[in-house]
Amino acid sequence: MNTLTKLVLGMMGQLRAKPAKGNAATSILLPPPEIHGGLPLMDALAVRHSSRDFSPNPLSMQLLSNLLWAADGINRKDGGRTAPSALNAQEIDVFLALPSGAYRYDAAVNKLHLVAASDLRRITGYQDFVDEAPLDLVYVADYTRMHLVPVGQRESYAAVAAGAIAQNVYLFAASNGLATVIRAWVDRAAIADALGLTHDQQVLLSQTVGYTRTMT
């Protein structure tokens, strides 16, 4: 579906998900993340960039596990994460739009939990490439976890936390030869409806990840 068609459907409130490809498992236990290796930090920063050229080839479960751990996984025995969160609110949930369904990443048990048995990729953004890329991440703020933050500051705090996660994904992609791009031009109402979010949850950003088409 092209961008103009999506935009028109979004304005009409009719941007919809596609049927899932295959059967969506109610949960997916990811393999333990491989937390060593990759490019040195300065080398990864040197090649970090946004790309909008994606192959539909899927990421392996191991690569997906590594990616999610880098994004916002647990890296300390006390439950600390790879991305910062003010007052340790951990208000950001990472959702995955896969061809087989939409899932929420549970860092505590390194598992994906099914939230929608539909292919939500096309509604994670107005850009045409999101429809066929293998993975679209959606960052959602849950404001019920931010009771220590003044109400008027919660959205800005959450946006900073989501940005830190997105940069972790950028650096992982750079280190592993993947393409990625962060996206703010999204139909937040359509995504929230498809994910079954409550009024206390807000869609902040989306981020597409995959192999570049030229690598396949």
GROMACS .gro file of C-alpha atoms in nm:
model
  216
    1MET     CA    1   0.000   0.000   0.000
    2ASN     CA    2   0.149   0.335  -0.100
    3THR     CA    3   0.193   0.632   0.130
    4LEU     CA    4  -0.086   0.844  -0.022
    5THR     CA    5  -0.342   0.565   0.014
    6LYS     CA    6  -0.238   0.512   0.375
    7LEU     CA    7  -0.265   0.881   0.449
    8VAL     CA    8  -0.616   0.900   0.304
    9LEU     CA    9  -0.727   0.590   0.494
   10GLY     CA   10  -0.572   0.730   0.812
   11MET     CA   11  -0.762   1.057   0.772
   12MET     CA   12  -1.082   0.855   0.731
   13GLY     CA   13  -1.001   0.640   1.035
   14GLN     CA   14  -0.992   0.330   0.816
   15LEU     CA   15  -0.628   0.223   0.823
   16ARG     CA   16  -0.649  -0.145   0.913
   17ALA     CA   17  -0.417  -0.438   0.978
   18LYS     CA   18  -0.378  -0.732   0.741
   19PRO     CA   19  -0.445  -1.097   0.831
   20ALA     CA   20  -0.146  -1.260   0.997
   21LYS     CA   21   0.080  -1.483   0.791
   22GLY     CA   22   0.076  -1.825   0.954
   23ASN     CA   23  -0.041  -1.904   1.303
   24ALA     CA   24   0.047  -1.658   1.577
   25ALA     CA   25   0.185  -1.829   1.887
   26THR     CA   26   0.039  -1.693   2.211
   27SER     CA   27   0.393  -1.653   2.342
   28ILE     CA   28   0.744  -1.696   2.205
   29LEU     CA   29   1.033  -1.780   2.435
   30LEU     CA   30   1.341  -1.620   2.282
   31PRO     CA   31   1.683  -1.783   2.298
   32PRO     CA   32   1.922  -1.631   2.552
   33PRO     CA   33   2.071  -1.314   2.404
   34GLU     CA   34   2.431  -1.316   2.291
   35ILE     CA   35   2.567  -1.015   2.477
   36HIS     CA   36   2.928  -1.019   2.356
   37GLY     CA   37   3.084  -0.923   2.025
   38GLY     CA   38   2.985  -0.674   1.761
   39LEU     CA   39   3.167  -0.358   1.657
   40PRO     CA   40   3.349  -0.139   1.908
   41LEU     CA   41   3.128   0.152   2.012
   42MET     CA   42   3.317   0.421   1.820
   43ASP     CA   43   3.307   0.209   1.502
   44ALA     CA   44   2.933   0.156   1.540
   45LEU     CA   45   2.878   0.529   1.587
   46ALA     CA   46   3.082   0.598   1.276
   47VAL     CA   47   2.848   0.391   1.056
   48ARG     CA   48   2.517   0.458   1.234
   49HIS     CA   49   2.258   0.591   0.989
   50SER     CA   50   1.893   0.570   0.886
   51SER     CA   51   1.791   0.350   0.594
   52ARG     CA   52   1.457   0.306   0.417
   53ASP     CA   53   1.557   0.016   0.194
   54PHE     CA   54   1.441  -0.311   0.348
   55SER     CA   55   1.436  -0.672   0.240
   56PRO     CA   56   1.134  -0.878   0.352
   57ASN     CA   57   1.367  -1.154   0.475
   58PRO     CA   58   1.292  -1.231   0.843
   59LEU     CA   59   1.537  -1.195   1.128
   60SER     CA   60   1.634  -1.514   1.306
   61MET     CA   61   1.505  -1.569   1.658
   62GLN     CA   62   1.861  -1.539   1.788
   63LEU     CA   63   1.915  -1.207   1.613
   64LEU     CA   64   1.577  -1.083   1.736
   65SER     CA   65   1.664  -1.180   2.093
   66ASN     CA   66   1.998  -0.999   2.067
   67LEU     CA   67   1.829  -0.691   1.920
   68LEU     CA   68   1.564  -0.667   2.191
   69TRP     CA   69   1.820  -0.716   2.466
   70ALA     CA   70   2.028  -0.433   2.319
   71ALA     CA   71   1.716  -0.217   2.293
   72ASP     CA   72   1.590  -0.247   2.650
   73GLY     CA   73   1.699  -0.577   2.798
   74ILE     CA   74   1.812  -0.655   3.149
   75ASN     CA   75   2.188  -0.615   3.187
   76ARG     CA   76   2.231  -0.628   3.566
   77LYS     CA   77   2.132  -0.866   3.844
   78ASP     CA   78   1.922  -0.593   4.006
   79GLY     CA   79   1.698  -0.574   3.699
   80GLY     CA   80   1.861  -0.267   3.546
   81ARG     CA   81   1.816  -0.216   3.173
   82THR     CA   82   2.036  -0.132   2.876
   83ALA     CA   83   1.837   0.192   2.832
   84PRO     CA   84   1.790   0.457   3.104
   85SER     CA   85   1.458   0.546   3.261
   86ALA     CA   86   1.409   0.841   3.498
   87LEU     CA   87   1.324   0.729   3.852
   88ASN     CA   88   1.346   0.374   3.715
   89ALA     CA   89   0.983   0.400   3.607
   90GLN     CA   90   1.043   0.164   3.311
   91GLU     CA   91   0.744   0.323   3.143
   92ILE     CA   92   0.824   0.216   2.787
   93ASP     CA   93   0.689  -0.108   2.643
   94VAL     CA   94   0.840  -0.237   2.321
   95PHE     CA   95   0.584  -0.389   2.085
   96LEU     CA   96   0.678  -0.586   1.774
   97ALA     CA   97   0.475  -0.592   1.454
   98LEU     CA   98   0.567  -0.917   1.279
   99PRO     CA   99   0.403  -1.088   0.982
  100SER     CA  100   0.260  -1.348   1.221
  101GLY     CA  101   0.115  -1.100   1.471
  102ALA     CA  102   0.189  -0.823   1.718
  103TYR     CA  103   0.378  -0.898   2.040
  104ARG     CA  104   0.497  -0.722   2.355
  105TYR     CA  105   0.855  -0.781   2.465
  106ASP     CA  106   0.888  -0.902   2.825
  107ALA     CA  107   1.250  -0.837   2.921
  108ALA     CA  108   1.219  -1.007   3.260
  109VAL     CA  109   1.167  -1.350   3.103
  110ASN     CA  110   1.302  -1.278   2.751
  111LYS     CA  111   0.968  -1.366   2.597
  112LEU     CA  112   0.721  -1.221   2.346
  113HIS     CA  113   0.352  -1.208   2.443
  114LEU     CA  114   0.088  -1.199   2.171
  115VAL     CA  115  -0.137  -0.891   2.178
  116ALA     CA  116  -0.295  -0.909   1.830
  117ALA     CA  117  -0.314  -1.203   1.589
  118SER     CA  118  -0.294  -0.973   1.285
  119ASP     CA  119  -0.020  -0.828   1.067
  120LEU     CA  120   0.002  -0.471   1.199
  121ARG     CA  121   0.306  -0.364   1.001
  122ARG     CA  122   0.116  -0.147   0.753
  123ILE     CA  123  -0.041   0.063   1.029
  124THR     CA  124   0.283   0.133   1.215
  125GLY     CA  125   0.352   0.424   0.981
  126TYR     CA  126   0.244   0.602   0.666
  127GLN     CA  127   0.564   0.512   0.480
  128ASP     CA  128   0.522   0.241   0.217
  129PHE     CA  129   0.828   0.037   0.319
  130VAL     CA  130   0.685  -0.057   0.660
  131ASP     CA  131   0.436  -0.297   0.500
  132GLU     CA  132   0.694  -0.554   0.391
  133ALA     CA  133   0.992  -0.495   0.622
  134PRO     CA  134   1.029  -0.795   0.858
  135LEU     CA  135   0.999  -0.600   1.183
  136ASP     CA  136   0.841  -0.276   1.300
  137LEU     CA  137   0.897  -0.182   1.663
  138VAL     CA  138   0.647   0.042   1.841
  139TYR     CA  139   0.741   0.227   2.159
  140VAL     CA  140   0.449   0.281   2.397
  141ALA     CA  141   0.451   0.480   2.719
  142ASP     CA  142   0.248   0.349   3.013
  143TYR     CA  143   0.184   0.650   3.233
  144THR     CA  144   0.047   0.443   3.522
  145ARG     CA  145   0.410   0.358   3.604
  146MET     CA  146   0.508   0.723   3.638
  147HIS     CA  147   0.329   0.820   3.959
  148LEU     CA  148   0.647   0.985   4.092
  149VAL     CA  149   0.669   1.215   3.788
  150PRO     CA  150   0.450   1.530   3.772
  151VAL     CA  151   0.168   1.478   3.523
  152GLY     CA  152   0.275   1.766   3.302
  153GLN     CA  153   0.624   1.620   3.259
  154ARG     CA  154   0.539   1.256   3.196
  155GLU     CA  155   0.523   1.274   2.818
  156SER     CA  156   0.861   1.445   2.786
  157TYR     CA  157   1.022   1.197   3.026
  158ALA     CA  158   0.876   0.905   2.830
  159ALA     CA  159   0.988   1.050   2.498
  160VAL     CA  160   1.346   1.071   2.623
  161ALA     CA  161   1.333   0.709   2.741
  162ALA     CA  162   1.195   0.593   2.406
  163GLY     CA  163   1.468   0.787   2.227
  164ALA     CA  164   1.734   0.608   2.431
  165ILE     CA  165   1.588   0.271   2.332
  166ALA     CA  166   1.574   0.375   1.968
  167GLN     CA  167   1.941   0.476   1.972
  168ASN     CA  168   2.032   0.139   2.124
  169VAL     CA  169   1.856  -0.022   1.828
  170TYR     CA  170   2.044   0.205   1.587
  171LEU     CA  171   2.378   0.105   1.736
  172PHE     CA  172   2.289  -0.264   1.734
  173ALA     CA  173   2.184  -0.238   1.371
  174ALA     CA  174   2.506  -0.059   1.280
  175SER     CA  175   2.708  -0.325   1.460
  176ASN     CA  176   2.527  -0.613   1.290
  177GLY     CA  177   2.485  -0.490   0.934
  178LEU     CA  178   2.112  -0.421   0.965
  179ALA     CA  179   1.904  -0.133   0.834
  180THR     CA  180   1.683   0.075   1.060
  181VAL     CA  181   1.494   0.404   1.071
  182ILE     CA  182   1.295   0.571   1.347
  183ARG     CA  183   0.957   0.714   1.253
  184ALA     CA  184   0.729   0.971   1.418
  185TRP     CA  185   0.488   1.005   1.122
  186VAL     CA  186   0.244   0.740   1.243
  187ASP     CA  187  -0.129   0.698   1.295
  188ARG     CA  188  -0.119   0.674   1.672
  189ALA     CA  189  -0.493   0.618   1.709
  190ALA     CA  190  -0.491   0.328   1.463
  191ILE     CA  191  -0.192   0.166   1.632
  192ALA     CA  192  -0.341   0.210   1.980
  193ASP     CA  193  -0.668   0.054   1.867
  194ALA     CA  194  -0.493  -0.240   1.699
  195LEU     CA  195  -0.278  -0.306   2.008
  196GLY     CA  196  -0.571  -0.269   2.246
  197LEU     CA  197  -0.407   0.010   2.445
  198THR     CA  198  -0.577   0.190   2.733
  199HIS     CA  199  -0.617   0.565   2.775
  200ASP     CA  200  -0.312   0.557   3.008
  201GLN     CA  201  -0.090   0.430   2.727
  202GLN     CA  202   0.047   0.643   2.444
  203VAL     CA  203   0.217   0.546   2.118
  204LEU     CA  204   0.535   0.756   2.091
  205LEU     CA  205   0.746   0.626   1.802
  206SER     CA  206   0.792   0.341   1.559
  207GLN     CA  207   1.116   0.197   1.427
  208THR     CA  208   1.165  -0.037   1.132
  209VAL     CA  209   1.446  -0.295   1.137
  210GLY     CA  210   1.564  -0.546   0.879
  211TYR     CA  211   1.821  -0.639   0.624
  212THR     CA  212   1.886  -0.400   0.339
  213ARG     CA  213   1.748  -0.516   0.008
  214THR     CA  214   2.092  -0.492  -0.151
  215MET     CA  215   2.224  -0.755   0.094
  216THR     CA  216   1.982  -1.029  -0.024
   0.00000   0.00000   0.00000
